PDB file of C-alpha atoms in Angstrom:
ATOM      1  CA  MET A 226    -182.153 -12.091  -3.083  1.00  0.00           C
ATOM      2  CA  THR A 227    -181.284 -13.935  -6.340  1.00  0.00           C
ATOM      3  CA  SER A 228    -181.038 -12.340  -9.798  1.00  0.00           C
ATOM      4  CA  THR A 229    -182.944 -13.669 -12.636  1.00  0.00           C
ATOM      5  CA  THR A 230    -181.765 -13.210 -16.394  1.00  0.00           C
ATOM      6  CA  GLY A 231    -183.877 -10.061 -16.668  1.00  0.00           C
ATOM      7  CA  SER A 232    -187.230  -8.368 -16.056  1.00  0.00           C
ATOM      8  CA  ALA A 233    -188.770  -9.102 -19.438  1.00  0.00           C
ATOM      9  CA  GLY A 234    -192.368  -9.874 -18.958  1.00  0.00           C
ATOM     10  CA  PHE A 235    -192.478  -8.356 -15.475  1.00  0.00           C
ATOM     11  CA  HIS A 236    -196.102  -7.693 -14.502  1.00  0.00           C
ATOM     12  CA  PRO A 237    -196.880  -6.525 -10.969  1.00  0.00           C
ATOM     13  CA  THR A 238    -199.367  -8.564  -9.155  1.00  0.00           C
ATOM     14  CA  HIS A 239    -198.857  -7.262  -5.753  1.00  0.00           C
ATOM     15  CA  VAL A 240    -197.091  -4.456  -3.799  1.00  0.00           C
ATOM     16  CA  VAL A 241    -195.256  -4.610  -0.492  1.00  0.00           C
ATOM     17  CA  PRO A 242    -197.274  -3.401   2.461  1.00  0.00           C
ATOM     18  CA  ARG A 243    -196.740   0.076   3.866  1.00  0.00           C
ATOM     19  CA  GLU A 244    -194.557  -1.297   6.648  1.00  0.00           C
ATOM     20  CA  GLY A 245    -192.084  -2.926   4.188  1.00  0.00           C
ATOM     21  CA  LEU A 246    -191.376  -6.678   4.241  1.00  0.00           C
ATOM     22  CA  SER A 247    -188.733  -9.180   5.326  1.00  0.00           C
ATOM     23  CA  ALA A 248    -187.302 -11.249   2.629  1.00  0.00           C
ATOM     24  CA  TRP A 249    -185.254 -14.503   2.462  1.00  0.00           C
ATOM     25  CA  GLU A 250    -183.048 -16.088  -0.246  1.00  0.00           C
ATOM     26  CA  GLU A 251    -184.942 -19.383  -0.003  1.00  0.00           C
ATOM     27  CA  PRO A 252    -188.105 -20.360   1.926  1.00  0.00           C
ATOM     28  CA  ASP A 253    -185.927 -20.895   4.953  1.00  0.00           C
ATOM     29  CA  LEU A 254    -185.760 -18.522   7.896  1.00  0.00           C
ATOM     30  CA  SER A 255    -182.010 -19.145   8.307  1.00  0.00           C
ATOM     31  CA  ARG A 256    -181.352 -17.395   4.988  1.00  0.00           C
ATOM     32  CA  PRO A 257    -182.554 -13.695   5.485  1.00  0.00           C
ATOM     33  CA  THR A 258    -181.761 -11.104   2.831  1.00  0.00           C
ATOM     34  CA  ALA A 259    -182.444  -7.372   2.342  1.00  0.00           C
ATOM     35  CA  ALA A 260    -185.843  -6.154   3.420  1.00  0.00           C
ATOM     36  CA  LEU A 261    -188.230  -4.906   0.712  1.00  0.00           C
ATOM     37  CA  ASP A 262    -189.417  -1.291   0.603  1.00  0.00           C
ATOM     38  CA  PRO A 263    -192.962  -0.239   1.247  1.00  0.00           C
ATOM     39  CA  PHE A 264    -195.304  -0.089  -1.793  1.00  0.00           C
ATOM     40  CA  LEU A 265    -192.518  -1.771  -3.929  1.00  0.00           C
ATOM     41  CA  PRO A 266    -194.357  -3.496  -6.925  1.00  0.00           C
ATOM     42  CA  VAL A 267    -193.589  -7.274  -7.153  1.00  0.00           C
ATOM     43  CA  GLN A 268    -194.711 -10.241  -9.171  1.00  0.00           C
ATOM     44  CA  LEU A 269    -195.846 -13.351  -7.259  1.00  0.00           C
ATOM     45  CA  LEU A 270    -194.226 -16.262  -9.065  1.00  0.00           C
ATOM     46  CA  SER A 271    -195.216 -19.198  -6.819  1.00  0.00           C
ATOM     47  CA  ARG A 272    -196.472 -20.218  -3.403  1.00  0.00           C
ATOM     48  CA  ARG A 273    -195.312 -22.850  -1.006  1.00  0.00           C
ATOM     49  CA  GLY A 274    -197.654 -22.750   1.972  1.00  0.00           C
ATOM     50  CA  GLU A 275    -197.362 -19.312   3.524  1.00  0.00           C
ATOM     51  CA  TRP A 276    -194.226 -18.592   1.421  1.00  0.00           C
ATOM     52  CA  GLY A 277    -194.283 -16.624  -1.733  1.00  0.00           C
ATOM     53  CA  GLU A 278    -191.551 -16.326  -4.336  1.00  0.00           C
ATOM     54  CA  ILE A 279    -191.536 -12.935  -5.724  1.00  0.00           C
ATOM     55  CA  LEU A 280    -189.921 -11.122  -8.566  1.00  0.00           C
ATOM     56  CA  CYS A 281    -188.998  -7.341  -8.571  1.00  0.00           C
ATOM     57  CA  ALA A 282    -188.870  -5.096 -11.643  1.00  0.00           C
ATOM     58  CA  ASN A 283    -184.970  -5.046 -11.666  1.00  0.00           C
ATOM     59  CA  GLY A 284    -184.811  -8.955 -11.831  1.00  0.00           C
ATOM     60  CA  TRP A 285    -184.247  -9.680  -8.376  1.00  0.00           C
ATOM     61  CA  SER A 286    -186.266 -12.482  -6.711  1.00  0.00           C
ATOM     62  CA  ALA A 287    -186.734 -13.471  -3.090  1.00  0.00           C
ATOM     63  CA  TRP A 288    -189.124 -15.322  -0.842  1.00  0.00           C
ATOM     64  CA  VAL A 289    -191.479 -13.532   1.532  1.00  0.00           C
ATOM     65  CA  ASP A 290    -194.612 -14.213   3.747  1.00  0.00           C
ATOM     66  CA  ALA A 291    -197.004 -14.106   0.891  1.00  0.00           C
ATOM     67  CA  ARG A 292    -199.992 -13.475   3.247  1.00  0.00           C
ATOM     68  CA  LEU A 293    -198.739  -9.954   3.747  1.00  0.00           C
ATOM     69  CA  LEU A 294    -198.528  -8.982   0.112  1.00  0.00           C
ATOM     70  CA  VAL A 295    -201.115  -6.420  -1.076  1.00  0.00           C
ATOM     71  CA  SER A 296    -202.904  -7.620  -4.344  1.00  0.00           C
ATOM     72  CA  VAL A 297    -202.942  -5.333  -7.290  1.00  0.00           C
ATOM     73  CA  PRO A 298    -205.768  -6.798  -9.336  1.00  0.00           C
ATOM     74  CA  GLU A 299    -206.188  -6.744 -13.025  1.00  0.00           C
ATOM     75  CA  PRO A 300    -208.029  -3.731 -14.560  1.00  0.00           C
ATOM     76  CA  PRO A 301    -211.763  -3.856 -13.795  1.00  0.00           C
ATOM     77  CA  PRO A 302    -213.679  -5.809 -16.508  1.00  0.00           C
ATOM     78  CA  THR A 303    -215.830  -3.171 -18.392  1.00  0.00           C
ATOM     79  CA  GLY A 304    -216.570  -4.982 -21.572  1.00  0.00           C
ATOM     80  CA  GLY A 305    -215.391  -1.866 -23.633  1.00  0.00           C
ATOM     81  CA  ARG A 306    -217.933   0.389 -21.855  1.00  0.00           C
ATOM     82  CA  PRO A 307    -216.688   3.376 -19.968  1.00  0.00           C
ATOM     83  CA  THR A 308    -216.574   3.010 -16.145  1.00  0.00           C
ATOM     84  CA  SER A 309    -219.612   4.306 -14.325  1.00  0.00           C
ATOM     85  CA  ARG A 310    -217.688   6.460 -11.818  1.00  0.00           C
ATOM     86  CA  SER A 311    -214.663   8.418 -12.787  1.00  0.00           C
ATOM     87  CA  GLU A 312    -212.309  10.808 -10.893  1.00  0.00           C
ATOM     88  CA  ASP A 313    -209.552  13.050 -12.365  1.00  0.00           C
ATOM     89  CA  PRO A 314    -206.162  11.069 -12.096  1.00  0.00           C
ATOM     90  CA  LEU A 315    -204.099  14.183 -12.098  1.00  0.00           C
ATOM     91  CA  PRO A 316    -204.073  15.187  -8.515  1.00  0.00           C
ATOM     92  CA  LEU A 317    -202.933  11.731  -7.378  1.00  0.00           C
ATOM     93  CA  LEU A 318    -200.315  11.705 -10.221  1.00  0.00           C
ATOM     94  CA  VAL A 319    -199.074  15.103  -9.076  1.00  0.00           C
ATOM     95  CA  HIS A 320    -198.904  13.907  -5.353  1.00  0.00           C
ATOM     96  CA  GLY A 321    -196.936  10.937  -6.373  1.00  0.00           C
ATOM     97  CA  ALA A 322    -194.522  12.930  -8.505  1.00  0.00           C
ATOM     98  CA  GLU A 323    -193.954  15.393  -5.683  1.00  0.00           C
ATOM     99  CA  ALA A 324    -193.310  12.560  -3.107  1.00  0.00           C
ATOM    100  CA  LEU A 325    -190.915  10.879  -5.539  1.00  0.00           C
ATOM    101  CA  GLU A 326    -189.067  14.230  -6.031  1.00  0.00           C
ATOM    102  CA  ARG A 327    -188.753  14.950  -2.430  1.00  0.00           C
ATOM    103  CA  TYR A 328    -187.393  11.498  -1.906  1.00  0.00           C
ATOM    104  CA  ARG A 329    -185.017  11.849  -4.834  1.00  0.00           C
ATOM    105  CA  GLN A 330    -183.652  15.133  -3.504  1.00  0.00           C
ATOM    106  CA  ALA A 331    -183.219  13.719  -0.047  1.00  0.00           C
ATOM    107  CA  ALA A 332    -181.354  10.662  -1.371  1.00  0.00           C
ATOM    108  CA  ALA A 333    -179.185  12.871  -3.640  1.00  0.00           C
ATOM    109  CA  ASP A 334    -178.316  15.075  -0.547  1.00  0.00           C
ATOM    110  CA  LEU A 335    -177.408  11.990   1.353  1.00  0.00           C
ATOM    111  CA  ALA A 336    -175.370  10.364  -1.473  1.00  0.00           C
ATOM    112  CA  SER A 337    -173.344  13.707  -2.044  1.00  0.00           C
ATOM    113  CA  GLY A 338    -172.611  14.055   1.832  1.00  0.00           C
ATOM    114  CA  SER A 339    -174.590  17.255   2.083  1.00  0.00           C
ATOM    115  CA  ALA A 340    -176.973  15.591   4.473  1.00  0.00           C
ATOM    116  CA  ASP A 341    -176.468  12.938   7.145  1.00  0.00           C
ATOM    117  CA  THR A 342    -178.748   9.900   7.805  1.00  0.00           C
ATOM    118  CA  GLU A 343    -180.703  11.850  10.390  1.00  0.00           C
ATOM    119  CA  ALA A 344    -181.455  14.693   8.063  1.00  0.00           C
ATOM    120  CA  PHE A 345    -182.395  12.097   5.289  1.00  0.00           C
ATOM    121  CA  ARG A 346    -184.918  10.562   7.817  1.00  0.00           C
ATOM    122  CA  ARG A 347    -186.325  13.984   8.613  1.00  0.00           C
ATOM    123  CA  ALA A 348    -186.644  14.951   4.982  1.00  0.00           C
ATOM    124  CA  THR A 349    -188.446  11.625   4.115  1.00  0.00           C
ATOM    125  CA  ARG A 350    -190.622  11.317   7.164  1.00  0.00           C
ATOM    126  CA  GLY A 351    -194.319  10.964   6.329  1.00  0.00           C
ATOM    127  CA  LEU A 352    -193.691  10.608   2.661  1.00  0.00           C
ATOM    128  CA  ARG A 353    -196.016   7.978   1.252  1.00  0.00           C
ATOM    129  CA  ALA A 354    -197.016   7.288  -2.322  1.00  0.00           C
ATOM    130  CA  GLY A 355    -198.017   4.155  -4.290  1.00  0.00           C
ATOM    131  CA  ILE A 356    -197.860   4.087  -8.118  1.00  0.00           C
ATOM    132  CA  VAL A 357    -197.750   1.142 -10.440  1.00  0.00           C
ATOM    133  CA  VAL A 358    -197.617   1.981 -14.189  1.00  0.00           C
ATOM    134  CA  ASP A 359    -198.059  -0.808 -16.782  1.00  0.00           C
ATOM    135  CA  GLY A 360    -198.532   0.769 -20.217  1.00  0.00           C
ATOM    136  CA  GLU A 361    -201.731   2.566 -20.292  1.00  0.00           C
ATOM    137  CA  SER A 362    -202.832   1.205 -16.978  1.00  0.00           C
ATOM    138  CA  VAL A 363    -202.026   2.946 -13.698  1.00  0.00           C
ATOM    139  CA  TRP A 364    -202.705   2.082 -10.038  1.00  0.00           C
ATOM    140  CA  LEU A 365    -202.525   4.951  -7.583  1.00  0.00           C
ATOM    141  CA  TYR A 366    -202.634   4.745  -3.845  1.00  0.00           C
ATOM    142  CA  GLU A 367    -204.886   7.510  -2.173  1.00  0.00           C
ATOM    143  CA  GLU A 368    -203.544   7.724   1.400  1.00  0.00           C
ATOM    144  CA  ALA A 369    -206.273   9.856   2.661  1.00  0.00           C
ATOM    145  CA  THR A 370    -209.007   7.150   1.936  1.00  0.00           C
ATOM    146  CA  GLY A 371    -206.810   4.064   1.978  1.00  0.00           C
ATOM    147  CA  ARG A 372    -207.932   3.178  -1.589  1.00  0.00           C
ATOM    148  CA  TRP A 373    -206.098   1.896  -4.620  1.00  0.00           C
ATOM    149  CA  MET A 374    -207.410   3.579  -7.634  1.00  0.00           C
ATOM    150  CA  TYR A 375    -207.256   2.173 -11.262  1.00  0.00           C
ATOM    151  CA  GLY A 376    -206.885   4.552 -14.293  1.00  0.00           C
ATOM    152  CA  ASP A 377    -206.497   4.283 -17.998  1.00  0.00           C
ATOM    153  CA  GLY A 378    -205.309   7.790 -18.508  1.00  0.00           C
ATOM    154  CA  THR A 379    -208.837   9.260 -18.640  1.00  0.00           C
ATOM    155  CA  GLY A 380    -210.157   8.743 -15.204  1.00  0.00           C
ATOM    156  CA  LEU A 381    -209.886   6.721 -11.928  1.00  0.00           C
ATOM    157  CA  VAL A 382    -212.199   4.290 -10.310  1.00  0.00           C
ATOM    158  CA  THR A 383    -211.845   2.749  -6.963  1.00  0.00           C
ATOM    159  CA  TYR A 384    -210.055  -0.620  -7.309  1.00  0.00           C
ATOM    160  CA  ALA A 385    -209.525  -1.873  -3.747  1.00  0.00           C
ATOM    161  CA  VAL A 386    -210.105  -0.434  -0.264  1.00  0.00           C
ATOM    162  CA  GLY A 387    -208.428  -1.379   3.007  1.00  0.00           C
ATOM    163  CA  GLU A 388    -211.720  -2.095   4.766  1.00  0.00           C
ATOM    164  CA  GLY A 389    -215.561  -1.988   4.174  1.00  0.00           C
ATOM    165  CA  PRO A 390    -217.775   0.765   5.290  1.00  0.00           C
ATOM    166  CA  GLY A 391    -218.195   0.703   9.087  1.00  0.00           C
ATOM    167  CA  VAL A 392    -215.873  -2.278   9.571  1.00  0.00           C
ATOM    168  CA  PRO A 393    -213.218  -1.827  12.309  1.00  0.00           C
ATOM    169  CA  ALA A 394    -209.636  -2.224  11.176  1.00  0.00           C
ATOM    170  CA  GLU A 395    -208.405  -5.771  11.745  1.00  0.00           C
ATOM    171  CA  PRO A 396    -205.214  -6.213  13.755  1.00  0.00           C
ATOM    172  CA  GLU A 397    -202.206  -6.299  11.540  1.00  0.00           C
ATOM    173  CA  PRO A 398    -201.035  -9.972  10.761  1.00  0.00           C
ATOM    174  CA  PRO A 399    -197.888 -10.963  12.580  1.00  0.00           C
ATOM    175  CA  GLU A 400    -194.406 -10.898  11.031  1.00  0.00           C
ATOM    176  CA  PRO A 401    -192.962 -14.241  10.310  1.00  0.00           C
ATOM    177  CA  PRO A 402    -191.093 -15.594  13.409  1.00  0.00           C
ATOM    178  CA  GLU A 403    -187.436 -14.930  13.690  1.00  0.00           C
ATOM    179  CA  PRO A 404    -185.216 -17.918  14.006  1.00  0.00           C
ATOM    180  CA  SER A 405    -183.982 -16.794  17.404  1.00  0.00           C
ATOM    181  CA  VAL A 406    -187.256 -16.798  19.185  1.00  0.00           C
ATOM    182  CA  GLY A 407    -187.567 -20.484  19.472  1.00  0.00           C
ATOM    183  CA  HIS A 408    -190.664 -20.890  17.256  1.00  0.00           C
ATOM    184  CA  GLU A 409    -190.986 -23.688  14.615  1.00  0.00           C
ATOM    185  CA  PRO A 410    -190.180 -22.370  11.253  1.00  0.00           C
ATOM    186  CA  THR A 411    -192.975 -22.367   8.591  1.00  0.00           C
ATOM    187  CA  ARG A 412    -193.488 -25.808   7.165  1.00  0.00           C
ATOM    188  CA  ILE A 413    -193.499 -26.163   3.421  1.00  0.00           C
ATOM    189  CA  VAL A 414    -196.239 -28.599   2.303  1.00  0.00           C
ATOM    190  CA  THR A 415    -196.677 -29.899  -1.161  1.00  0.00           C
ATOM    191  CA  PRO A 416    -200.278 -30.639  -1.884  1.00  0.00           C
ATOM    192  CA  PRO A 417    -201.102 -34.218  -2.970  1.00  0.00           C
ATOM    193  CA  GLY A 418    -200.986 -34.732  -6.766  1.00  0.00           C
ATOM    194  CA  SER A 419    -198.927 -31.629  -7.416  1.00  0.00           C
ATOM    195  CA  GLY A 420    -195.839 -33.582  -8.685  1.00  0.00           C
ATOM    196  CA  GLY A 421    -193.537 -32.027  -6.021  1.00  0.00           C
ATOM    197  CA  PRO A 422    -191.112 -33.958  -3.996  1.00  0.00           C
TER     198      PRO A 422
END
């Protein structure tokens, strides 16, 4: 990953999928860097074919397979009218806070030496939460239904779902090929008239 001058103006456009995501310093399979954590909010800066340059809230940037990012859309356009269906945001906020506290405690135990890596894995197994907060707007992941919910502090509405009603789950997209498996690397193509090299 590379560091930018800061995270001023950071606005999450996507989150990392639940499986996490491999990352590269450049759009080049021979330059891997640290993997990204599940549900990490990121800002997609640019695209080069299947590659996407992302920015993290801490100012770090990297290149990923942009096809695997989960979009976090803008707040639903309501035209100033209240949304038609609303749910109480507090249960999901409480769930997210509890999951974060469990993870924080497990990480503190690991850092202090009072727990080893296996105890850390046991303490965090099954933890899953997705929260993106941007001013008054919040996006919360509801694991039981596979929905992202959008809220403005007064209520939640369904924002995005993993699949439509009655639609079988699609197979997960393949990971980008590793350099050692003998596949051709992703080609970077500049569209005609884009001014690129």
